[in-house]
mmCIF file of C-alpha atoms in Angstrom:
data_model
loop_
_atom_site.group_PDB
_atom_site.id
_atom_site.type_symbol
_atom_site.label_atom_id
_atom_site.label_comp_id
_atom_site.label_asym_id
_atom_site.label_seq_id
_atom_site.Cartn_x
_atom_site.Cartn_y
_atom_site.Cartn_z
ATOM 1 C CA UNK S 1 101.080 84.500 79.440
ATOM 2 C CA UNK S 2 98.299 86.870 80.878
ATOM 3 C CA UNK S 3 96.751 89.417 79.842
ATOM 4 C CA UNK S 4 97.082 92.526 82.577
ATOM 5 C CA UNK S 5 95.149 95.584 82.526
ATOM 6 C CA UNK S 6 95.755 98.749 84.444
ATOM 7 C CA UNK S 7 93.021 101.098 85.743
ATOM 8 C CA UNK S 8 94.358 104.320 86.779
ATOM 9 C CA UNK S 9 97.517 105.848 85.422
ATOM 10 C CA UNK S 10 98.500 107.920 87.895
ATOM 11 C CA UNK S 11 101.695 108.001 90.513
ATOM 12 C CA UNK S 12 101.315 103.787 91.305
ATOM 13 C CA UNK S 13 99.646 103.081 87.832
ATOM 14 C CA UNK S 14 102.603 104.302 85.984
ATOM 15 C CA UNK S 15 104.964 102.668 87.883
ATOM 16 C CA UNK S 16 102.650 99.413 87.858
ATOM 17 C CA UNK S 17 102.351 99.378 84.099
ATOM 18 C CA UNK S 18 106.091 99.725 83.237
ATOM 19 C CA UNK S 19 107.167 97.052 85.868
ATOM 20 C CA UNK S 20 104.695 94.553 83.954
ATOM 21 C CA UNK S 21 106.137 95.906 81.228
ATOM 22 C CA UNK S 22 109.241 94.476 82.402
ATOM 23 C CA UNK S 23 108.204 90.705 82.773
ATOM 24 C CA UNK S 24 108.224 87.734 80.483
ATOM 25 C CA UNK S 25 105.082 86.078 81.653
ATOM 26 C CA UNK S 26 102.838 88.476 81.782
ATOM 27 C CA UNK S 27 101.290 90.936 78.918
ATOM 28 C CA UNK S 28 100.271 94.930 79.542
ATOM 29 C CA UNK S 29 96.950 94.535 77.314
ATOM 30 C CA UNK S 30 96.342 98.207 78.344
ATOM 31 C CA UNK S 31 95.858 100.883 80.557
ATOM 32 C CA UNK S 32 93.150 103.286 81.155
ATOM 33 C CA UNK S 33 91.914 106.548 82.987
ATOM 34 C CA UNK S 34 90.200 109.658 82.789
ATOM 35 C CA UNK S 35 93.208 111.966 82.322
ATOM 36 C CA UNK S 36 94.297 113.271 78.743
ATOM 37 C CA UNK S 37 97.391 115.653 79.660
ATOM 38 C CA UNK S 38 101.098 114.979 79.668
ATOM 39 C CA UNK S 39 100.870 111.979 82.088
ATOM 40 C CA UNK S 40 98.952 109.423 79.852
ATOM 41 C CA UNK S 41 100.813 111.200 76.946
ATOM 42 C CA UNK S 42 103.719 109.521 78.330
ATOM 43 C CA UNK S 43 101.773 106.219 78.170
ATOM 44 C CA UNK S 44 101.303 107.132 74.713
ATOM 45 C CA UNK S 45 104.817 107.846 74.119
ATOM 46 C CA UNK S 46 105.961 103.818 75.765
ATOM 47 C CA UNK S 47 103.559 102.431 72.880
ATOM 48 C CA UNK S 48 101.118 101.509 76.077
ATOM 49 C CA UNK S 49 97.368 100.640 74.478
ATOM 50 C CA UNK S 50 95.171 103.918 75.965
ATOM 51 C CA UNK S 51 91.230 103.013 77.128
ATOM 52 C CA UNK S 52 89.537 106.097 78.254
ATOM 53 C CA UNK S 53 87.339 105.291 81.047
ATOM 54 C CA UNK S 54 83.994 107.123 80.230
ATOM 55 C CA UNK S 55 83.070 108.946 76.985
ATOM 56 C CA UNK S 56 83.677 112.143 77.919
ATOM 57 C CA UNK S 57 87.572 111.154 78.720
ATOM 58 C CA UNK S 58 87.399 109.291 75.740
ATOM 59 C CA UNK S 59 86.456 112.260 73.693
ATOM 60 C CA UNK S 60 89.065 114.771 75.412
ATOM 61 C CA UNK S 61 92.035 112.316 74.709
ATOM 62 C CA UNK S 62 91.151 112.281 70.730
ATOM 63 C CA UNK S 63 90.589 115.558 70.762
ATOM 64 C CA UNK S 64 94.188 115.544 72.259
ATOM 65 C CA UNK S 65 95.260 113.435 69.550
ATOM 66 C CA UNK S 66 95.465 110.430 71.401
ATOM 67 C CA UNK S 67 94.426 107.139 69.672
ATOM 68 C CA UNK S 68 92.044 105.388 72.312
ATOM 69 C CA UNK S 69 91.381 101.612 71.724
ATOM 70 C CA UNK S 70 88.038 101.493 73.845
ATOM 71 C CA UNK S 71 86.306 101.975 76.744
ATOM 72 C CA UNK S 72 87.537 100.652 79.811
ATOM 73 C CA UNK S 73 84.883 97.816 79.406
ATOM 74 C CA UNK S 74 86.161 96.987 76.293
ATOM 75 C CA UNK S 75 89.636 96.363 78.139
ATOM 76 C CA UNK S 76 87.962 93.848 80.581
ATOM 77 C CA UNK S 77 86.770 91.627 78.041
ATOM 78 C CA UNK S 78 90.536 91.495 76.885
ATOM 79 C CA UNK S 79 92.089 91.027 80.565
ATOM 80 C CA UNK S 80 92.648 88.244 82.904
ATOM 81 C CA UNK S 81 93.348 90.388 86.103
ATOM 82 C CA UNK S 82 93.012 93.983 86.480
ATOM 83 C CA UNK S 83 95.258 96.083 88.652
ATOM 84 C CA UNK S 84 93.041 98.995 89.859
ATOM 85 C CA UNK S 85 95.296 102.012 91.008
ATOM 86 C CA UNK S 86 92.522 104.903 91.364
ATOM 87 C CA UNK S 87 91.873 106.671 94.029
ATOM 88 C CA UNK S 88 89.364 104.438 96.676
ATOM 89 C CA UNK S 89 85.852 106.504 96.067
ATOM 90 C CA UNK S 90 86.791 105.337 91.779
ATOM 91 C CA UNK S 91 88.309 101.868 92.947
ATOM 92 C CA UNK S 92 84.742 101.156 94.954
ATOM 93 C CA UNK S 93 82.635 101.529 92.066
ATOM 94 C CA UNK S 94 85.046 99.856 89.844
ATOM 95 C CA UNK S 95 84.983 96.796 92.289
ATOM 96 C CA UNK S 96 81.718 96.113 91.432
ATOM 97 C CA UNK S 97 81.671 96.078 88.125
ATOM 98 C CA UNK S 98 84.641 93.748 87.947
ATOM 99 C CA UNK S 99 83.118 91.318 90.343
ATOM 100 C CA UNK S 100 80.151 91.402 87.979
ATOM 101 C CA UNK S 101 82.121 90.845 85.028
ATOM 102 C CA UNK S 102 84.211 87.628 87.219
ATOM 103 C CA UNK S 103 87.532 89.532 86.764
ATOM 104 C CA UNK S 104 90.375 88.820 88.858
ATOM 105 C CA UNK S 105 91.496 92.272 90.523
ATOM 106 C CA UNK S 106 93.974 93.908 92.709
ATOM 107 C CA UNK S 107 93.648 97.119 95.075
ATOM 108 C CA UNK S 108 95.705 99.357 96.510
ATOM 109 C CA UNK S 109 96.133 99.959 100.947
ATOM 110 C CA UNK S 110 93.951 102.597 100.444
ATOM 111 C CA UNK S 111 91.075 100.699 100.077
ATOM 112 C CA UNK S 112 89.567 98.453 102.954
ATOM 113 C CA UNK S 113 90.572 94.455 104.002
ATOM 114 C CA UNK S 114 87.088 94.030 103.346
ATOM 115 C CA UNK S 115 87.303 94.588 99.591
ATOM 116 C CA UNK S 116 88.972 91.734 98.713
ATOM 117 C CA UNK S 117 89.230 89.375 102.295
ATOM 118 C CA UNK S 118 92.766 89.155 101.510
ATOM 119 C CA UNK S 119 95.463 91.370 102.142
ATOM 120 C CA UNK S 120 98.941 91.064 100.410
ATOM 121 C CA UNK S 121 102.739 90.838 101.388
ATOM 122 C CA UNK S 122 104.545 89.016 99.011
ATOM 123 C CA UNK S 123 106.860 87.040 101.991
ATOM 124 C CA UNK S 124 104.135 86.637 104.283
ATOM 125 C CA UNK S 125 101.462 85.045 102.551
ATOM 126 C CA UNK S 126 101.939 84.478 99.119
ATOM 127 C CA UNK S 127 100.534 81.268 98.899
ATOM 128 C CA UNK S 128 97.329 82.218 100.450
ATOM 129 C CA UNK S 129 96.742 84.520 97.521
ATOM 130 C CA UNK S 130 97.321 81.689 94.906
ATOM 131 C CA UNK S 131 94.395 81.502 92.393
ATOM 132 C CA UNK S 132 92.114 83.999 94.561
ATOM 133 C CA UNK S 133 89.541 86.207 93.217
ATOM 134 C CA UNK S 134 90.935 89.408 94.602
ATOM 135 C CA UNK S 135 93.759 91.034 96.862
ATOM 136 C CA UNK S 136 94.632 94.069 98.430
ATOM 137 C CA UNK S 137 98.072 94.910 98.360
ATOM 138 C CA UNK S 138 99.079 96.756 101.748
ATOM 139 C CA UNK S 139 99.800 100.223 101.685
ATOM 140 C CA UNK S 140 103.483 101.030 101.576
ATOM 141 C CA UNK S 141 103.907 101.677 105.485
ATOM 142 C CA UNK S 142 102.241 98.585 106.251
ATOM 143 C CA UNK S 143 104.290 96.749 103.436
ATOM 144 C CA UNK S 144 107.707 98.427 104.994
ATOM 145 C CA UNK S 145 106.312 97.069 108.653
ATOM 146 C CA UNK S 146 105.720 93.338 107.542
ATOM 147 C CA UNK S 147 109.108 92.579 105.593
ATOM 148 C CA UNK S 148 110.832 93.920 108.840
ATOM 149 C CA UNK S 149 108.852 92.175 111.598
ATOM 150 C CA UNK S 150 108.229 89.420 109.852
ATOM 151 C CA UNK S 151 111.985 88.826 109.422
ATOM 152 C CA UNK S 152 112.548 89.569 113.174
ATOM 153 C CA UNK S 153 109.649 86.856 113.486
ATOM 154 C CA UNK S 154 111.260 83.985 111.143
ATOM 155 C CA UNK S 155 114.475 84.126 113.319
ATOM 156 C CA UNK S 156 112.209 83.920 116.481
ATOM 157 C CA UNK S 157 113.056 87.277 117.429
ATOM 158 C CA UNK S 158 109.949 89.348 117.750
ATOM 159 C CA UNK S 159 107.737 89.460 120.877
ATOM 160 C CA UNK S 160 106.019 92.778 120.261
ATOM 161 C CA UNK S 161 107.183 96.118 117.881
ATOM 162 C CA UNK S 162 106.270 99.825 118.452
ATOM 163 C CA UNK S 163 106.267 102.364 115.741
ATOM 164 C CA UNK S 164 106.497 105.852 115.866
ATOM 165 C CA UNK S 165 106.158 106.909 111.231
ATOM 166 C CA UNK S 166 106.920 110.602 110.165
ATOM 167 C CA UNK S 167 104.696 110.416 106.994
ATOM 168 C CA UNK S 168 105.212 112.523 104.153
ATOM 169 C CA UNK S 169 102.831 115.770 103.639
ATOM 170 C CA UNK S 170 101.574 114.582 99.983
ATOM 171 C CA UNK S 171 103.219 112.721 96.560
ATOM 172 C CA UNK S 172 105.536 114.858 95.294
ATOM 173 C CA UNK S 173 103.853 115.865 91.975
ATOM 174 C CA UNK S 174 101.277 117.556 93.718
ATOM 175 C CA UNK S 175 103.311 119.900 95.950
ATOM 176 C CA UNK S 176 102.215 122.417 94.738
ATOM 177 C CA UNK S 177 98.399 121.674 95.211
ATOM 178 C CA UNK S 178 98.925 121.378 99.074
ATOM 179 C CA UNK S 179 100.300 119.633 101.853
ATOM 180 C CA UNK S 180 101.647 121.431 105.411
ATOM 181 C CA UNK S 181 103.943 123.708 105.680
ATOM 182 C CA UNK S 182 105.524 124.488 108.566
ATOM 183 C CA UNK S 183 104.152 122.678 111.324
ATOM 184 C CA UNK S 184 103.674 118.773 111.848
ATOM 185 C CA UNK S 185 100.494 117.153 112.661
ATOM 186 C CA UNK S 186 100.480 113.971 114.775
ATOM 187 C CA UNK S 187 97.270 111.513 114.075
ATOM 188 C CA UNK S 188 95.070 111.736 116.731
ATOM 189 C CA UNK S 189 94.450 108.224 117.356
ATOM 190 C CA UNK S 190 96.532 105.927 118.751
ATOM 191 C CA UNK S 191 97.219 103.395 117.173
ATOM 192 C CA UNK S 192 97.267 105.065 113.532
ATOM 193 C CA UNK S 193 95.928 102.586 110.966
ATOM 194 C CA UNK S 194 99.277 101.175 110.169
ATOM 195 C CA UNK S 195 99.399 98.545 112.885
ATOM 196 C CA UNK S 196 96.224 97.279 112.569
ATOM 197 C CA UNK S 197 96.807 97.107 108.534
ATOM 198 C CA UNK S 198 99.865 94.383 109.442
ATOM 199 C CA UNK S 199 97.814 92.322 111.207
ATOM 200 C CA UNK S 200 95.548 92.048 108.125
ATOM 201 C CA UNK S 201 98.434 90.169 106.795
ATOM 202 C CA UNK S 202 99.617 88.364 110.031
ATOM 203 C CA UNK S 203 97.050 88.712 112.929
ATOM 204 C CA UNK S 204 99.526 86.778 115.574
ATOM 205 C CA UNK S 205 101.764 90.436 115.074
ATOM 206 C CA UNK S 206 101.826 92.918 118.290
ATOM 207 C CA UNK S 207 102.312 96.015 117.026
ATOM 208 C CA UNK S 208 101.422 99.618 117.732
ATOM 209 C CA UNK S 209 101.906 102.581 115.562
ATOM 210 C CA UNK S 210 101.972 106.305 116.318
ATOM 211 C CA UNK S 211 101.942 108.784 113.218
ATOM 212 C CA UNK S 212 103.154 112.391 112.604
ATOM 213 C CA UNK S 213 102.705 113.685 109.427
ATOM 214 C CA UNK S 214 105.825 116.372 108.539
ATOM 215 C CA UNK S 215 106.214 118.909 105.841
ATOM 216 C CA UNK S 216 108.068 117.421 103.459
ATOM 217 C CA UNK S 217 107.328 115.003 100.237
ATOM 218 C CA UNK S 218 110.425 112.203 99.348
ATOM 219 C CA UNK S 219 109.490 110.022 101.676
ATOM 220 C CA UNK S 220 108.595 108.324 104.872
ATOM 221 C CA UNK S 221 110.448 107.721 108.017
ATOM 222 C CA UNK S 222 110.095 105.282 110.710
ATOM 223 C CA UNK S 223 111.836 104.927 114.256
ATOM 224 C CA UNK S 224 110.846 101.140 115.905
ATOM 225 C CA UNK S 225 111.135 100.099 119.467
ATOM 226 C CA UNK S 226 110.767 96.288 119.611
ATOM 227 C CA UNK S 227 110.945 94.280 122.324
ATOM 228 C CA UNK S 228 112.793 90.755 121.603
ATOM 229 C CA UNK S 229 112.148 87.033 122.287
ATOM 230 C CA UNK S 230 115.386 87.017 124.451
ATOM 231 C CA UNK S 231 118.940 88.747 124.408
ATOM 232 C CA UNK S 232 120.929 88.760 121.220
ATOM 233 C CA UNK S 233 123.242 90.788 119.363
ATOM 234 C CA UNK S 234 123.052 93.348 116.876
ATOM 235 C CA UNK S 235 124.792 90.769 114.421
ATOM 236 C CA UNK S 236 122.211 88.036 114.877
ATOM 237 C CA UNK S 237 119.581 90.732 114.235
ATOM 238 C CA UNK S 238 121.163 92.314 110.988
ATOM 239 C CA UNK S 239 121.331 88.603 109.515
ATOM 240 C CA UNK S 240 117.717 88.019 110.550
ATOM 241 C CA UNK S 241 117.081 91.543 108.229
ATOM 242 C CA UNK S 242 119.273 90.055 105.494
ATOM 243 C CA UNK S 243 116.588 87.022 105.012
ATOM 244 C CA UNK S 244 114.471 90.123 103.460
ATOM 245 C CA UNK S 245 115.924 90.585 99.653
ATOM 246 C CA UNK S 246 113.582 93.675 99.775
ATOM 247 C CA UNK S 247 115.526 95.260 103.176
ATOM 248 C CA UNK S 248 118.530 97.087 101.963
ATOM 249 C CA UNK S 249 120.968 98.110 104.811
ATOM 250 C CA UNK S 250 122.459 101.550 104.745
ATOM 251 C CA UNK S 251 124.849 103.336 106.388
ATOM 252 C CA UNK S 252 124.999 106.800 108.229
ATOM 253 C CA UNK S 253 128.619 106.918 108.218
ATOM 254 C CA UNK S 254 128.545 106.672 104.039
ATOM 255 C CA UNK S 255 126.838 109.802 103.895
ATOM 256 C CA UNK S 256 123.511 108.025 103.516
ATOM 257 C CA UNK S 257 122.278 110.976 106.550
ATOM 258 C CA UNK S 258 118.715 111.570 105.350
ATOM 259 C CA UNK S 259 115.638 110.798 102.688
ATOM 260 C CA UNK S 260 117.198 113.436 100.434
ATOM 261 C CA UNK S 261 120.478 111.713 99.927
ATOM 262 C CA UNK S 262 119.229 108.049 99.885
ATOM 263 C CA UNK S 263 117.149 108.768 97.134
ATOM 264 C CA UNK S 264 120.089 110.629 95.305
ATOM 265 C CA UNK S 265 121.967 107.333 95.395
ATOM 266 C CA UNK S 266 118.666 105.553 93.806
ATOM 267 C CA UNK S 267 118.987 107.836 91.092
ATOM 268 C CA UNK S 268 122.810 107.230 90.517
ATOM 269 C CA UNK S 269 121.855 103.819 90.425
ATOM 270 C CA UNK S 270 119.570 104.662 87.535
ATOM 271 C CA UNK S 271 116.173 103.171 88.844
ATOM 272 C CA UNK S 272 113.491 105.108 87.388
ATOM 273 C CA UNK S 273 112.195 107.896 88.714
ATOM 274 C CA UNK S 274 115.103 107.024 91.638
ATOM 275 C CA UNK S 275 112.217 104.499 92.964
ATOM 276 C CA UNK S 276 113.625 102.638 96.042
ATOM 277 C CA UNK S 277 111.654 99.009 95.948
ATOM 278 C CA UNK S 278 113.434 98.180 99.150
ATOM 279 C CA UNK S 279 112.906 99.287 103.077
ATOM 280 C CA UNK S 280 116.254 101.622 103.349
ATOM 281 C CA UNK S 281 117.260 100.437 106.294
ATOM 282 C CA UNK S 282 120.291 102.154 108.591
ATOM 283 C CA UNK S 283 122.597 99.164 109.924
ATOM 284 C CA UNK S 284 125.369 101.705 111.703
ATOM 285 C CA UNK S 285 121.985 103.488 113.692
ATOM 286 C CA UNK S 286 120.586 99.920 114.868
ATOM 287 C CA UNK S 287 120.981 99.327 118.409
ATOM 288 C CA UNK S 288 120.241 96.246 120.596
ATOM 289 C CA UNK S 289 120.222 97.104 124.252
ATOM 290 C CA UNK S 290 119.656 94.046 126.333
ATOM 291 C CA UNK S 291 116.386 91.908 124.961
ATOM 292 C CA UNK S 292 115.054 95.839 123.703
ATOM 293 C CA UNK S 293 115.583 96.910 119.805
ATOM 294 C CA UNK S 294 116.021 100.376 118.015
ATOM 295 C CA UNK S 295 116.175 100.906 114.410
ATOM 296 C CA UNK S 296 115.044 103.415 111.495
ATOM 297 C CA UNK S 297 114.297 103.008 108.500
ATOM 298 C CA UNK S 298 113.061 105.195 105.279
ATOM 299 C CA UNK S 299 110.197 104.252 102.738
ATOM 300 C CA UNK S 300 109.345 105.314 99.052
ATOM 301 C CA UNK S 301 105.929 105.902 99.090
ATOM 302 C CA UNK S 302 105.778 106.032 95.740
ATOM 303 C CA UNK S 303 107.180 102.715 94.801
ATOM 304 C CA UNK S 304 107.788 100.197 97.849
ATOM 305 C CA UNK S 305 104.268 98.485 96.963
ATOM 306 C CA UNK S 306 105.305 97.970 92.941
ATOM 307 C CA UNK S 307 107.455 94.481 93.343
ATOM 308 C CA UNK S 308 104.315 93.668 95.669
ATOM 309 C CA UNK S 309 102.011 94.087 93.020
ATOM 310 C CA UNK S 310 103.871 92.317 90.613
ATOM 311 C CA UNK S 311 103.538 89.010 93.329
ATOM 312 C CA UNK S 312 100.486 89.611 93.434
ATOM 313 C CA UNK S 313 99.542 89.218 89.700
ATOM 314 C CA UNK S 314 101.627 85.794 89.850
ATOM 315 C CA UNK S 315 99.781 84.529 92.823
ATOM 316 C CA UNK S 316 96.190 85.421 92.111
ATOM 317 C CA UNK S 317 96.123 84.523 87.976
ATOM 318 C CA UNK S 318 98.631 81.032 89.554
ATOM 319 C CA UNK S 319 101.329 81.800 87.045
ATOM 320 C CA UNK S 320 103.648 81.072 89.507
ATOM 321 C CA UNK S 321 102.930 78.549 92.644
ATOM 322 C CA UNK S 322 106.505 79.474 94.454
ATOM 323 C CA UNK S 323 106.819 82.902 95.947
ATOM 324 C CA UNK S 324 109.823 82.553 96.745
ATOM 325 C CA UNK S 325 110.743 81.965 92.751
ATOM 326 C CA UNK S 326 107.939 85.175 92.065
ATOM 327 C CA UNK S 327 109.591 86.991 94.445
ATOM 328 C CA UNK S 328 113.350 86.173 93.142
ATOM 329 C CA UNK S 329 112.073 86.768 89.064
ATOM 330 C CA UNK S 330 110.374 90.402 90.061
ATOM 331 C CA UNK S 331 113.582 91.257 91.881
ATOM 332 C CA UNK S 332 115.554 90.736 89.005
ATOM 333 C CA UNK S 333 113.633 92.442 86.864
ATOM 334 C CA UNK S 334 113.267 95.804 88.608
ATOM 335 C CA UNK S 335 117.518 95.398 89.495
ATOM 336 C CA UNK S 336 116.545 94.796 93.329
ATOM 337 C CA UNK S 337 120.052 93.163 94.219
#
């Protein structure tokens, strides 16, 4: 059993924290952050151990009432691995000082490949990670990209991919803080940092991506062109997605029509928050024209990366040699059937 700390409570930090929650081999010694208002309240409320990250937090959240166990320091000495989901400018500094203090950590996509040397996709390369220092888990466009190419790859489909992603205007929380409205605004180099991110994980992938970001929040959207090893059908293709427990087909014709209504079904489902851990993936839209491929699929920004991170943990602290078995026990515990 290992002790896990999480740095940074925030949209992935929450969702972190409650998924290790969830597991049997690993412990939530605590999580900590700057913030004092209703979001680490809720920490509060899930019996979660609170560590204020500087003295001044520390003092705001007992003022708030909130009983703080330490500084985030103080947590360190207590964990095995950190999980640091801050934003990158926080998760730069904090680097440091767990590298100084010989911590096992994990980042988030936003930060550099350089960080850590190792970048993370739990059926790519989880047995490179086993018993590292650090990894990067890959943002969740770049983690939606690998489990489909890669499974086009293990059935010896894929010769190269192109990507065109309609990315979401900002996290849904902060709507109302600012975003676009109105208008979409394409990246303005080609290719956006998606593509390059995926070879991090697998540099023998061609792939290109294009970016638009659109005025909206749920979720992000991806249309790929992908050029195949030789002529097939649509049937071989679908069963070469189906090696992916973390691809969920969908259908149009079901009334699964847009980001809106797929994540409606999440929340009938009763996933929390309506978190989709899965690429949603539309099998009645995929098209194979000759040796030439056209799908679309949607991504939860908010939570794709979460089963990842769990993986992760397993790999780099070597709780867990098989990531296939890792993979298989974090399913089950976040109900991805």
């Amino acid at each position: 059993m290992k002790n896990i700390a999480v740095i940074g409570y925030g949209v992935i930090g929450k969702r972190v924290a409650d998924a290790i929650n969830l597991q049997d081999d690993m412990n939530l010694i605590g999580v900590c952050d700057v913030i004092s208002d209703w979001r680490i309240q809720n920490a509060v409320r899930k019996e979660y151990n609170i560590y204020a990250a500087t003295s001044e937090a520390a003092d705001k959240m007992k003022s708030e009432g909130i009983s703080v166990k330490g500084d985030m320091i103080e947590l360190l000495k207590k964990s095995d691995l950190v999980v640091d989901c801050t934003p990158k400018n926080i998760a730069a500094i904090n680097v440091e000082i767990y590298k100084k203090k010989g911590i096992k950590f994990i980042v988030q996509g936003g930060e550099k490949h350089e960080t850590t040397g190792h970048s993370f996709s739990a059926e790519n390369n989880y047995a490179s990670a086993i018993n590292l220092d650090a990894t990067r888990v890959v943002s969740c466009n770049t983690t939606s990209i690998l489990r489909t190419l890669s499974a086009l790859k293990r059935a010896d489909l894929l010769d190269y991919a192109r990507g065109t992603l309609l990315r979401r205007a900002t996290d849904p929380w902060e709507s109302h803080l600012g975003g676009i409205m109105n208008t979409m605004v394409p990246e303005k180099d080609i290719p956006s940092h998606q593509g390059p991110d995926a070879k991090s994980v697998d540099p023998d992938l061609d792939v290109i991506t294009s970016a638009v970001k659109v005025p909206e929040t749920l979720s992000h959207m991806h249309y790929w062109n992908v050029k195949l090893k030789k002529q097939t059908t649509k049937e071989d293709v679908l069963k070469a997605f189906k090696t992916s427990s973390r691809i969920k087909l969908i259908r149009y014709d079901q009334g699964l029509v847009s980001n809106n209504t797929i994540k409606e079904m999440f929340m009938d489902m009763g996933r929390p928050w309506g978190d989709m851990y899965e690429v949603a993936l539309w099998e009645d839209m995929l098209k194979v024209v000759g040796d030439e491929l056209f799908y679309a699929y949607v991504v939860d920004n908010q939570a794709i990366v979460i089963p990842e991170t769990i993986d992760a943990i397993r790999a780099l602290t070597g709780i867990e040699m098989d990531g296939t078995k890792s993979i298989l026990k974090t399913n089950q515990s976040l109900s991805i059937v």
